[in-house]
């Protein structure tokens, strides 16, 4: 145990992981209540395009992925609104196009890099000090933003028309939420990986939904589920030399199914 | 008393189909207005245009003489609104009191949560709607009628100047509806409200409202409620072979049940 905690790369992984679990714990509540699970999967897969661009132009792939996923999120919102189509249709388009773009760029650059595997499935060994700092700053900023406007997000989630009548700029808040979601996804990629990051956006909120009586209790249970999954998953990953993302997601899934069984027994 | 809502030459077009056509309507402050008409006749569209939820294709809406976008005082709650459908998650995490407090959000302002005073006001309206005992119950698990009463308490909790209700009788039983309409009449004076109520139940509405608007894309009639029962108006709204079964001003059975 002490060996794990004293290891410098594990310290970085735990710090980044705990920040991510709190952030995704809050976002996950709204993803579940607003039935937006597909957008989490869509944007995380679209991040592959942004990461490929980073490799191609020689910038930090997380940095280019943040910019790229924000543009994708805005593109999804704008295409759905202007094309008068449901959001899942435009998510389906942007998600596959971004994956195709990423694969094309990687093929063009002829740099099938071992790092790519880490971005897809999570690699705690690869986290740099700069990325921990990026995670710290963005996680704190997005968490403060979400907490500051919790009341407004809650009313929009309850009923968008009531929020509009209450003077809330619903479209602006929806766009800001998509940006917060995009940033949360990208900073989670190093630990959980592109393929599995959407689980952190769904499972904690889905677990909390089983037991929560009010918004604050739902956020608390969701963050605790995320926190436990990340910490236990990282321990398992270190101890048995397994992919960190897979360990975290499997732990989260175990918590969800045990909670579901216990709830149904009540 | 001035004009609460002024609508001039209002038209709304959705997907190249005219949903409202050249509507002119003036609603005086302190009046109780019923909007009736067939499904798809534009009733909900009209109130959503008044609320600023949808933009009219042409025409003008003024609220207390002003463009709705320029209504005074950021914290002033002009509208209390009860939408027709909520469609909430069956596990939506909130108590009845949490829902009513949402009606106070505009008055609370940014970066603050409702305080003790807001709680007292929310509880007062829950009591008024006869559901005070349910304040800690999970909202999404309550019956349709209980949810409707709590939603009306939410619409009132912001202490609005105009109350807009879209099919408020949904989920209420016959006695509950009678009580509810009586309550609305009493609130009209007590809270100095103007009430705009959409209903499909033309027979009951005519008993309670001050004026009625008959809408089927065009506005066929606006005025004394009894005028809405004219054969010509009814045929314009619902087509031929339409008959109305009238309620008297007082429902004897309801009064008997209420006294019990």
Short mmCIF file of C-alpha atoms in Angstrom, two decimals:
data_model
loop_
_atom_site.label_atom_id
_atom_site.label_comp_id
_atom_site.label_asym_id
_atom_site.label_seq_id
_atom_site.Cartn_x
_atom_site.Cartn_y
_atom_site.Cartn_z
CA UNK A 1 0.00 0.00 0.00
CA UNK A 2 2.73 2.47 1.04
CA UNK A 3 4.71 1.49 -2.04
CA UNK A 4 1.76 2.43 -4.27
CA UNK A 5 1.16 5.77 -2.56
CA UNK A 6 4.83 6.74 -2.45
CA UNK A 7 5.35 6.06 -6.15
CA UNK A 8 5.57 9.49 -7.92
CA UNK A 9 3.63 8.43 -11.02
CA UNK A 10 0.88 6.91 -8.85
CA UNK A 11 0.69 10.14 -6.84
CA UNK A 12 0.10 12.01 -10.10
CA UNK A 13 -2.46 9.41 -11.19
CA UNK A 14 -4.32 9.63 -7.86
CA UNK A 15 -4.35 13.42 -7.84
CA UNK A 16 -5.62 13.62 -11.43
CA UNK A 17 -8.04 10.74 -10.83
CA UNK A 18 -9.62 12.26 -7.71
CA UNK A 19 -10.09 15.63 -9.44
CA UNK A 20 -11.67 13.89 -12.42
CA UNK A 21 -13.99 11.80 -10.24
CA UNK A 22 -15.42 14.91 -8.55
CA UNK A 23 -15.85 16.74 -11.85
CA UNK A 24 -17.42 13.83 -13.73
CA UNK A 25 -19.52 13.05 -10.63
CA UNK A 26 -21.26 16.43 -10.98
CA UNK A 27 -21.52 16.32 -14.79
CA UNK A 28 -22.81 12.72 -14.68
CA UNK A 29 -25.88 13.75 -12.63
CA UNK A 30 -27.06 16.05 -15.41
CA UNK A 31 -26.08 13.60 -18.17
CA UNK A 32 -28.31 10.94 -16.59
CA UNK A 33 -31.24 13.22 -15.70
CA UNK A 34 -31.22 14.85 -19.13
CA UNK A 35 -30.87 11.49 -20.92
CA UNK A 36 -27.67 12.64 -22.67
CA UNK A 37 -25.61 9.44 -22.33
CA UNK A 38 -24.98 9.21 -26.07
CA UNK A 39 -23.42 12.68 -26.26
CA UNK A 40 -20.79 11.60 -23.69
CA UNK A 41 -19.85 8.61 -25.83
CA UNK A 42 -20.00 10.73 -28.99
CA UNK A 43 -17.74 13.53 -27.76
CA UNK A 44 -15.22 11.13 -26.19
CA UNK A 45 -14.85 9.23 -29.46
CA UNK A 46 -14.70 12.51 -31.36
CA UNK A 47 -11.73 13.47 -29.13
CA UNK A 48 -9.71 10.92 -31.13
CA UNK A 49 -9.74 13.40 -34.03
CA UNK A 50 -8.36 16.14 -31.76
CA UNK A 51 -5.65 13.87 -30.38
CA UNK A 52 -4.58 12.85 -33.88
CA UNK A 53 -4.31 16.54 -34.84
CA UNK A 54 -2.06 17.07 -31.80
CA UNK A 55 0.25 14.24 -32.92
CA UNK A 56 0.27 15.59 -36.47
CA UNK A 57 1.12 19.22 -35.64
CA UNK A 58 3.43 18.38 -32.73
CA UNK A 59 1.38 19.94 -29.93
CA UNK A 60 0.22 18.26 -26.70
CA UNK A 61 -2.67 16.04 -27.91
CA UNK A 62 -4.78 16.87 -24.80
CA UNK A 63 -4.55 20.57 -25.63
CA UNK A 64 -5.65 20.09 -29.26
CA UNK A 65 -8.34 17.60 -28.14
CA UNK A 66 -9.87 20.19 -25.75
CA UNK A 67 -10.16 22.75 -28.58
CA UNK A 68 -11.38 20.12 -31.04
CA UNK A 69 -14.06 18.59 -28.77
CA UNK A 70 -15.41 22.03 -27.85
CA UNK A 71 -15.78 22.76 -31.58
CA UNK A 72 -17.45 19.37 -32.08
CA UNK A 73 -19.87 20.02 -29.18
CA UNK A 74 -20.80 23.42 -30.66
CA UNK A 75 -21.14 21.77 -34.08
CA UNK A 76 -23.51 19.15 -32.66
CA UNK A 77 -25.66 21.83 -30.99
CA UNK A 78 -25.73 24.04 -34.08
CA UNK A 79 -26.42 21.19 -36.55
CA UNK A 80 -29.29 19.86 -34.40
CA UNK A 81 -30.87 23.30 -34.09
CA UNK A 82 -30.42 24.48 -37.68
CA UNK A 83 -31.16 21.10 -39.22
CA UNK A 84 -34.23 20.68 -36.93
CA UNK A 85 -33.10 17.15 -36.05
CA UNK A 86 -32.72 15.32 -32.76
CA UNK A 87 -29.30 15.60 -31.12
CA UNK A 88 -28.52 11.88 -31.43
CA UNK A 89 -28.49 12.21 -35.24
CA UNK A 90 -25.90 14.99 -35.27
CA UNK A 91 -23.88 13.21 -32.53
CA UNK A 92 -23.81 10.11 -34.77
CA UNK A 93 -22.50 12.20 -37.68
CA UNK A 94 -19.81 14.17 -35.78
CA UNK A 95 -18.63 11.12 -33.83
CA UNK A 96 -17.98 8.94 -36.88
CA UNK A 97 -16.53 11.80 -38.95
CA UNK A 98 -14.08 12.65 -36.13
CA UNK A 99 -12.97 9.03 -35.80
CA UNK A 100 -12.47 8.89 -39.58
CA UNK A 101 -10.54 12.17 -39.50
CA UNK A 102 -8.33 10.88 -36.68
CA UNK A 103 -7.52 7.64 -38.49
CA UNK A 104 -6.79 9.52 -41.74
CA UNK A 105 -4.43 11.95 -39.98
CA UNK A 106 -2.62 9.13 -38.15
CA UNK A 107 -2.27 7.24 -41.46
CA UNK A 108 -0.94 10.34 -43.20
CA UNK A 109 1.60 11.02 -40.46
CA UNK A 110 2.78 7.37 -40.58
CA UNK A 111 3.30 7.52 -36.85
CA UNK A 112 1.54 4.52 -35.37
CA UNK A 113 2.70 5.46 -31.95
CA UNK A 114 2.57 3.38 -28.77
CA UNK A 115 1.08 6.49 -27.08
CA UNK A 116 -2.02 6.11 -29.19
CA UNK A 117 -2.88 2.90 -27.32
CA UNK A 118 -2.55 4.83 -24.04
CA UNK A 119 -4.99 7.50 -25.25
CA UNK A 120 -7.50 4.86 -26.31
CA UNK A 121 -7.39 2.75 -23.14
CA UNK A 122 -5.75 4.96 -20.48
CA UNK A 123 -2.13 4.94 -19.35
CA UNK A 124 -1.29 6.30 -15.92
CA UNK A 125 2.45 5.86 -16.54
CA UNK A 126 2.31 8.45 -19.31
CA UNK A 127 0.81 11.33 -17.29
CA UNK A 128 3.20 14.29 -17.30
CA UNK A 129 3.47 17.06 -14.68
CA UNK A 130 2.09 19.50 -17.23
CA UNK A 131 -0.96 17.29 -17.78
CA UNK A 132 -1.58 17.07 -14.02
CA UNK A 133 -1.46 20.86 -13.90
CA UNK A 134 -3.82 21.10 -16.91
CA UNK A 135 -6.18 18.66 -15.17
CA UNK A 136 -6.00 20.62 -11.90
CA UNK A 137 -6.77 23.98 -13.51
CA UNK A 138 -9.52 22.77 -15.83
CA UNK A 139 -11.17 20.49 -13.23
CA UNK A 140 -11.28 23.30 -10.65
CA UNK A 141 -12.58 25.84 -13.20
CA UNK A 142 -15.33 23.55 -14.50
CA UNK A 143 -16.33 22.39 -10.98
CA UNK A 144 -16.61 26.01 -9.74
CA UNK A 145 -18.66 26.89 -12.84
CA UNK A 146 -21.05 23.97 -12.38
CA UNK A 147 -21.49 24.64 -8.65
CA UNK A 148 -22.03 28.39 -9.23
CA UNK A 149 -24.86 27.72 -11.69
CA UNK A 150 -26.23 24.54 -10.12
CA UNK A 151 -29.64 26.11 -9.48
CA UNK A 152 -29.96 27.20 -13.13
CA UNK A 153 -28.84 23.80 -14.47
CA UNK A 154 -31.32 22.11 -12.12
CA UNK A 155 -34.24 24.19 -13.40
CA UNK A 156 -33.23 23.65 -17.06
CA UNK A 157 -33.07 19.90 -16.35
CA UNK A 158 -36.52 19.98 -14.75
CA UNK A 159 -38.17 21.91 -17.58
CA UNK A 160 -36.52 24.10 -20.23
CA UNK A 161 -39.65 26.20 -20.81
CA UNK A 162 -39.92 27.09 -17.11
CA UNK A 163 -36.25 28.04 -17.14
CA UNK A 164 -36.85 30.32 -20.15
CA UNK A 165 -39.81 31.98 -18.42
CA UNK A 166 -37.59 32.46 -15.33
CA UNK A 167 -35.25 34.56 -17.48
CA UNK A 168 -32.51 31.93 -17.90
CA UNK A 169 -30.72 31.96 -21.28
CA UNK A 170 -31.28 28.24 -21.84
CA UNK A 171 -29.33 28.03 -25.10
CA UNK A 172 -26.28 29.72 -23.57
CA UNK A 173 -26.39 27.39 -20.55
CA UNK A 174 -26.76 24.34 -22.80
CA UNK A 175 -23.72 25.43 -24.81
CA UNK A 176 -21.73 26.07 -21.60
CA UNK A 177 -22.70 22.60 -20.36
CA UNK A 178 -21.49 21.03 -23.61
CA UNK A 179 -18.17 22.88 -23.24
CA UNK A 180 -17.86 21.72 -19.60
CA UNK A 181 -18.63 18.18 -20.74
CA UNK A 182 -16.03 18.31 -23.55
CA UNK A 183 -13.31 19.57 -21.22
CA UNK A 184 -14.17 16.94 -18.59
CA UNK A 185 -13.96 14.18 -21.18
CA UNK A 186 -10.56 15.25 -22.52
CA UNK A 187 -8.88 15.60 -19.12
CA UNK A 188 -10.17 12.12 -18.17
CA UNK A 189 -8.72 10.48 -21.28
CA UNK A 190 -5.18 9.98 -19.86
CA UNK A 191 -6.52 7.89 -16.99
CA UNK A 192 -9.60 6.17 -18.41
CA UNK A 193 -9.02 6.31 -22.17
CA UNK A 194 -11.19 7.46 -25.08
CA UNK A 195 -13.05 4.15 -25.36
CA UNK A 196 -14.16 4.04 -21.71
CA UNK A 197 -14.38 7.65 -20.54
CA UNK A 198 -18.12 7.84 -21.23
CA UNK A 199 -18.64 5.24 -18.45
CA UNK A 200 -17.46 7.83 -15.89
CA UNK A 201 -20.10 10.21 -17.26
CA UNK A 202 -22.94 7.71 -16.92
CA UNK A 203 -22.31 5.12 -14.17
CA UNK A 204 -21.82 7.48 -11.18
CA UNK A 205 -24.99 9.44 -12.02
CA UNK A 206 -26.96 6.24 -12.73
CA UNK A 207 -25.89 4.79 -9.35
CA UNK A 208 -26.83 8.01 -7.54
CA UNK A 209 -30.22 8.11 -9.30
CA UNK A 210 -31.14 4.85 -7.53
CA UNK A 211 -30.92 6.35 -4.04
CA UNK A 212 -30.92 10.18 -4.20
CA UNK A 213 -33.82 12.15 -2.73
CA UNK A 214 -32.56 15.57 -3.77
CA UNK A 215 -29.99 17.21 -6.05
CA UNK A 216 -27.27 17.58 -3.41
CA UNK A 217 -27.54 13.95 -2.30
CA UNK A 218 -27.47 12.84 -5.95
CA UNK A 219 -24.28 14.82 -6.61
CA UNK A 220 -22.70 13.50 -3.38
CA UNK A 221 -23.47 9.84 -4.18
CA UNK A 222 -22.35 10.32 -7.79
CA UNK A 223 -18.99 11.89 -6.74
CA UNK A 224 -18.45 9.16 -4.12
CA UNK A 225 -19.13 6.46 -6.72
CA UNK A 226 -16.67 8.08 -9.14
CA UNK A 227 -14.08 8.60 -6.38
CA UNK A 228 -14.30 4.97 -5.15
CA UNK A 229 -14.12 3.63 -8.72
CA UNK A 230 -11.06 5.72 -9.58
CA UNK A 231 -9.15 4.98 -6.36
CA UNK A 232 -9.98 1.23 -6.32
CA UNK A 233 -9.42 0.98 -10.09
CA UNK A 234 -5.97 2.59 -9.86
CA UNK A 235 -4.97 0.23 -7.01
CA UNK A 236 -6.09 -2.78 -9.05
CA UNK A 237 -4.34 -1.45 -12.14
CA UNK A 238 -1.03 -1.04 -10.24
CA UNK A 239 -1.25 -4.32 -8.31
CA UNK A 240 -2.14 -6.59 -11.26
CA UNK A 241 -0.51 -4.54 -14.05
CA UNK A 242 -3.80 -3.98 -15.91
CA UNK A 243 -5.07 -1.06 -18.01
CA UNK A 244 -6.20 1.68 -15.59
CA UNK A 245 -9.29 2.64 -17.62
CA UNK A 246 -10.61 -0.91 -17.69
CA UNK A 247 -10.07 -1.36 -13.92
CA UNK A 248 -11.87 1.91 -13.12
CA UNK A 249 -14.83 1.17 -15.37
CA UNK A 250 -15.19 -2.41 -14.10
CA UNK A 251 -15.12 -1.17 -10.49
CA UNK A 252 -17.74 1.48 -11.29
CA UNK A 253 -19.92 -1.13 -13.02
CA UNK A 254 -19.61 -3.45 -9.99
CA UNK A 255 -20.73 -0.61 -7.67
CA UNK A 256 -23.69 0.13 -9.95
CA UNK A 257 -24.92 -3.47 -10.20
CA UNK A 258 -24.52 -4.13 -6.45
CA UNK A 259 -26.45 -0.89 -5.76
CA UNK A 260 -29.16 -1.93 -8.22
CA UNK A 261 -29.54 -5.36 -6.62
CA UNK A 262 -29.68 -3.84 -3.11
CA UNK A 263 -32.23 -1.26 -4.27
CA UNK A 264 -34.48 -3.91 -5.79
CA UNK A 265 -34.37 -5.89 -2.54
CA UNK A 266 -35.74 -2.91 -0.57
CA UNK B 1 -56.27 48.90 -13.87
CA UNK B 2 -54.46 48.96 -17.23
CA UNK B 3 -53.92 46.52 -20.03
CA UNK B 4 -51.92 43.47 -18.95
CA UNK B 5 -51.47 41.82 -22.35
CA UNK B 6 -51.88 43.49 -25.74
CA UNK B 7 -51.62 41.33 -28.85
CA UNK B 8 -51.70 42.97 -32.28
CA UNK B 9 -51.86 41.16 -35.64
CA UNK B 10 -50.03 38.14 -34.24
CA UNK B 11 -49.23 35.30 -36.65
CA UNK B 12 -47.13 32.22 -35.97
CA UNK B 13 -45.93 29.89 -38.74
CA UNK B 14 -44.38 26.46 -38.05
CA UNK B 15 -42.92 24.41 -40.91
CA UNK B 16 -44.70 26.64 -43.45
CA UNK B 17 -48.05 26.01 -41.73
CA UNK B 18 -49.93 28.90 -40.14
CA UNK B 19 -50.67 27.95 -36.52
CA UNK B 20 -52.00 31.36 -35.47
CA UNK B 21 -53.41 33.89 -37.91
CA UNK B 22 -53.76 37.61 -37.35
CA UNK B 23 -54.72 37.49 -33.67
CA UNK B 24 -55.78 40.73 -31.98
CA UNK B 25 -56.49 40.51 -28.27
CA UNK B 26 -56.45 42.86 -25.33
CA UNK B 27 -56.51 41.51 -21.77
CA UNK B 28 -57.18 43.85 -18.89
CA UNK B 29 -55.24 43.63 -15.62
CA UNK B 30 -57.09 41.68 -12.92
CA UNK B 31 -59.22 39.67 -15.35
CA UNK B 32 -59.62 35.90 -15.53
CA UNK B 33 -59.47 34.80 -19.17
CA UNK B 34 -60.24 31.36 -20.54
CA UNK B 35 -58.83 30.28 -23.90
CA UNK B 36 -60.78 27.44 -25.49
CA UNK B 37 -60.67 25.67 -28.81
CA UNK B 38 -59.98 22.32 -30.43
CA UNK B 39 -56.68 20.42 -30.21
CA UNK B 40 -54.22 21.93 -32.69
CA UNK B 41 -56.16 25.21 -32.67
CA UNK B 42 -53.14 27.19 -31.40
CA UNK B 43 -54.07 27.65 -27.71
CA UNK B 44 -50.71 26.54 -26.32
CA UNK B 45 -48.87 28.35 -29.13
CA UNK B 46 -50.61 31.61 -28.18
CA UNK B 47 -49.58 31.41 -24.53
CA UNK B 48 -46.04 30.30 -25.45
CA UNK B 49 -45.77 33.38 -27.69
CA UNK B 50 -47.01 35.60 -24.82
CA UNK B 51 -44.42 34.01 -22.50
CA UNK B 52 -41.65 34.68 -25.04
CA UNK B 53 -40.87 30.97 -25.46
CA UNK B 54 -41.50 31.19 -29.21
CA UNK B 55 -41.01 34.16 -31.50
CA UNK B 56 -44.02 35.32 -33.52
CA UNK B 57 -43.65 35.27 -37.31
CA UNK B 58 -45.29 38.70 -37.38
CA UNK B 59 -47.23 41.00 -35.09
CA UNK B 60 -46.64 42.52 -31.71
CA UNK B 61 -47.06 41.46 -28.08
CA UNK B 62 -46.89 43.96 -25.23
CA UNK B 63 -46.90 43.07 -21.54
CA UNK B 64 -48.02 45.98 -19.35
CA UNK B 65 -47.38 48.23 -22.35
CA UNK B 66 -43.83 47.06 -22.91
CA UNK B 67 -41.87 44.75 -25.13
CA UNK B 68 -41.51 41.53 -23.06
CA UNK B 69 -37.72 41.68 -23.55
CA UNK B 70 -37.61 45.02 -21.72
CA UNK B 71 -39.79 44.13 -18.75
CA UNK B 72 -38.68 46.10 -15.69
CA UNK B 73 -36.65 44.82 -12.76
CA UNK B 74 -34.59 41.69 -13.26
CA UNK B 75 -36.00 40.18 -10.08
CA UNK B 76 -39.60 41.01 -10.78
CA UNK B 77 -41.53 37.93 -11.68
CA UNK B 78 -44.05 38.87 -14.32
CA UNK B 79 -45.22 35.38 -15.24
CA UNK B 80 -46.13 32.30 -13.26
CA UNK B 81 -46.47 29.43 -15.72
CA UNK B 82 -47.91 25.95 -15.58
CA UNK B 83 -46.97 23.97 -18.71
CA UNK B 84 -49.26 21.23 -19.97
CA UNK B 85 -46.69 18.43 -19.77
CA UNK B 86 -43.66 18.01 -17.52
CA UNK B 87 -42.21 14.69 -18.77
CA UNK B 88 -39.79 14.40 -15.86
CA UNK B 89 -37.52 11.50 -15.00
CA UNK B 90 -39.42 9.10 -12.69
CA UNK B 91 -36.51 9.33 -10.25
CA UNK B 92 -36.08 13.11 -10.48
CA UNK B 93 -34.30 13.99 -7.23
CA UNK B 94 -36.48 16.60 -5.57
CA UNK B 95 -39.12 16.96 -2.91
CA UNK B 96 -42.39 18.83 -3.44
CA UNK B 97 -40.85 21.77 -1.54
CA UNK B 98 -37.80 21.79 -3.88
CA UNK B 99 -40.16 22.05 -6.85
CA UNK B 100 -42.11 24.97 -5.36
CA UNK B 101 -38.83 26.72 -4.50
CA UNK B 102 -37.97 26.69 -8.21
CA UNK B 103 -40.69 29.32 -8.55
CA UNK B 104 -38.56 31.57 -6.30
CA UNK B 105 -35.33 31.20 -8.34
CA UNK B 106 -35.83 34.40 -10.32
CA UNK B 107 -36.35 36.42 -7.14
CA UNK B 108 -33.37 34.72 -5.46
CA UNK B 109 -31.00 35.81 -8.25
CA UNK B 110 -27.68 34.40 -9.44
CA UNK B 111 -25.21 32.55 -7.17
CA UNK B 112 -27.72 32.25 -4.29
CA UNK B 113 -30.04 29.50 -3.15
CA UNK B 114 -33.53 30.24 -1.77
CA UNK B 115 -33.40 31.17 1.95
CA UNK B 116 -35.71 30.91 4.97
CA UNK B 117 -38.14 33.54 3.66
CA UNK B 118 -38.42 31.69 0.35
CA UNK B 119 -39.09 28.44 2.24
CA UNK B 120 -41.91 30.09 4.21
CA UNK B 121 -43.49 31.46 1.04
CA UNK B 122 -43.18 28.07 -0.71
CA UNK B 123 -44.80 26.30 2.25
CA UNK B 124 -47.61 28.89 2.30
CA UNK B 125 -48.54 28.11 -1.31
CA UNK B 126 -48.26 24.36 -0.75
CA UNK B 127 -50.76 24.76 2.12
CA UNK B 128 -52.99 26.94 -0.05
CA UNK B 129 -53.10 24.19 -2.69
CA UNK B 130 -53.95 21.63 -0.01
CA UNK B 131 -50.70 19.68 -0.32
CA UNK B 132 -48.70 21.13 2.59
CA UNK B 133 -48.41 17.67 4.15
CA UNK B 134 -46.54 16.45 1.05
CA UNK B 135 -43.71 19.00 1.24
CA UNK B 136 -41.02 16.39 1.94
CA UNK B 137 -42.42 13.72 -0.40
CA UNK B 138 -40.48 12.88 -3.56
CA UNK B 139 -42.27 14.85 -6.29
CA UNK B 140 -41.87 12.33 -9.11
CA UNK B 141 -43.53 9.56 -7.07
CA UNK B 142 -46.74 11.51 -6.36
CA UNK B 143 -50.00 11.13 -8.30
CA UNK B 144 -50.76 13.31 -11.32
CA UNK B 145 -53.26 15.39 -9.34
CA UNK B 146 -50.82 15.97 -6.47
CA UNK B 147 -48.07 16.91 -8.93
CA UNK B 148 -50.47 19.35 -10.60
CA UNK B 149 -51.32 21.07 -7.29
CA UNK B 150 -47.62 21.33 -6.40
CA UNK B 151 -46.85 22.73 -9.86
CA UNK B 152 -49.52 25.38 -9.41
CA UNK B 153 -48.00 26.25 -6.00
CA UNK B 154 -44.66 26.64 -7.84
CA UNK B 155 -46.23 28.95 -10.41
CA UNK B 156 -47.70 31.08 -7.59
CA UNK B 157 -44.58 31.03 -5.39
CA UNK B 158 -42.83 33.68 -7.50
CA UNK B 159 -45.81 35.96 -6.70
CA UNK B 160 -46.30 36.81 -10.37
CA UNK B 161 -48.48 39.51 -11.90
CA UNK B 162 -49.78 37.23 -14.64
CA UNK B 163 -50.56 33.55 -14.08
CA UNK B 164 -50.62 31.42 -17.24
CA UNK B 165 -52.06 27.92 -16.95
CA UNK B 166 -52.08 25.35 -19.74
CA UNK B 167 -54.82 22.78 -19.03
CA UNK B 168 -54.56 23.07 -15.21
CA UNK B 169 -57.49 20.68 -14.69
CA UNK B 170 -55.40 17.73 -15.94
CA UNK B 171 -55.05 15.16 -13.18
CA UNK B 172 -57.62 16.83 -10.89
CA UNK B 173 -60.89 15.04 -10.19
CA UNK B 174 -64.27 16.80 -10.56
CA UNK B 175 -64.35 18.07 -6.95
CA UNK B 176 -60.70 19.05 -7.16
CA UNK B 177 -61.38 21.05 -10.33
CA UNK B 178 -64.30 22.90 -8.76
CA UNK B 179 -62.17 23.76 -5.69
CA UNK B 180 -59.29 24.79 -7.90
CA UNK B 181 -61.36 27.19 -10.03
CA UNK B 182 -62.86 28.72 -6.85
CA UNK B 183 -59.34 29.16 -5.51
CA UNK B 184 -58.21 30.88 -8.72
CA UNK B 185 -61.15 33.30 -8.44
CA UNK B 186 -60.17 34.16 -4.86
CA UNK B 187 -56.49 34.63 -5.81
CA UNK B 188 -57.44 37.07 -8.54
CA UNK B 189 -58.24 39.76 -5.97
CA UNK B 190 -55.98 38.62 -3.15
CA UNK B 191 -52.82 38.65 -5.28
CA UNK B 192 -53.98 41.23 -7.82
CA UNK B 193 -53.45 38.64 -10.53
CA UNK B 194 -54.33 38.44 -14.18
CA UNK B 195 -55.04 34.85 -15.15
CA UNK B 196 -54.84 33.31 -18.62
CA UNK B 197 -56.06 29.74 -18.66
CA UNK B 198 -56.10 27.30 -21.57
CA UNK B 199 -58.71 24.57 -21.33
CA UNK B 200 -60.46 22.09 -23.59
CA UNK B 201 -63.42 22.04 -21.19
CA UNK B 202 -65.52 24.88 -22.60
CA UNK B 203 -68.55 23.99 -20.45
CA UNK B 204 -66.77 24.35 -17.10
CA UNK B 205 -64.56 27.29 -18.07
CA UNK B 206 -67.48 29.52 -19.04
CA UNK B 207 -68.78 29.24 -15.47
CA UNK B 208 -65.70 30.77 -13.86
CA UNK B 209 -63.91 33.13 -16.23
CA UNK B 210 -64.61 36.84 -16.77
CA UNK B 211 -63.97 36.63 -20.50
CA UNK B 212 -63.41 33.85 -22.97
CA UNK B 213 -61.33 33.64 -26.16
CA UNK B 214 -62.31 31.06 -28.77
CA UNK B 215 -59.32 30.06 -30.85
CA UNK B 216 -58.97 27.83 -33.86
CA UNK B 217 -55.98 29.32 -35.72
CA UNK B 218 -58.10 32.49 -36.00
CA UNK B 219 -59.65 34.17 -32.98
CA UNK B 220 -63.39 33.64 -33.49
CA UNK B 221 -64.68 35.26 -30.35
CA UNK B 222 -63.48 37.22 -27.34
CA UNK B 223 -65.80 38.53 -24.70
CA UNK B 224 -68.56 37.47 -22.32
CA UNK B 225 -68.28 33.71 -21.60
CA UNK B 226 -71.89 33.01 -22.57
CA UNK B 227 -71.22 34.41 -26.04
CA UNK B 228 -68.84 31.50 -26.66
CA UNK B 229 -71.78 29.12 -26.57
CA UNK B 230 -73.32 30.69 -29.66
CA UNK B 231 -73.91 28.09 -32.39
CA UNK B 232 -71.90 30.06 -34.94
CA UNK B 233 -68.86 30.31 -32.64
CA UNK B 234 -69.07 26.62 -31.67
CA UNK B 235 -69.29 25.56 -35.33
CA UNK B 236 -66.22 27.69 -36.15
CA UNK B 237 -64.32 25.98 -33.37
CA UNK B 238 -65.42 22.40 -33.47
CA UNK B 239 -67.41 21.95 -36.69
CA UNK B 240 -71.02 20.81 -36.94
CA UNK B 241 -72.92 18.49 -34.55
CA UNK B 242 -71.42 20.12 -31.48
CA UNK B 243 -73.52 20.54 -28.35
CA UNK B 244 -72.58 21.85 -24.91
CA UNK B 245 -73.75 20.41 -21.63
CA UNK B 246 -73.76 23.36 -19.24
CA UNK B 247 -72.79 23.30 -15.59
CA UNK B 248 -74.66 25.60 -13.27
CA UNK B 249 -72.68 28.21 -11.34
CA UNK B 250 -72.69 25.93 -8.32
CA UNK B 251 -72.26 22.19 -8.58
CA UNK B 252 -74.57 20.80 -5.90
CA UNK B 253 -72.78 17.49 -5.67
CA UNK B 254 -69.42 19.21 -5.32
CA UNK B 255 -70.74 21.52 -2.61
CA UNK B 256 -72.19 18.54 -0.74
CA UNK B 257 -68.91 16.63 -0.94
CA UNK B 258 -66.94 19.73 0.05
CA UNK B 259 -69.11 20.30 3.13
CA UNK B 260 -68.57 16.66 4.16
#
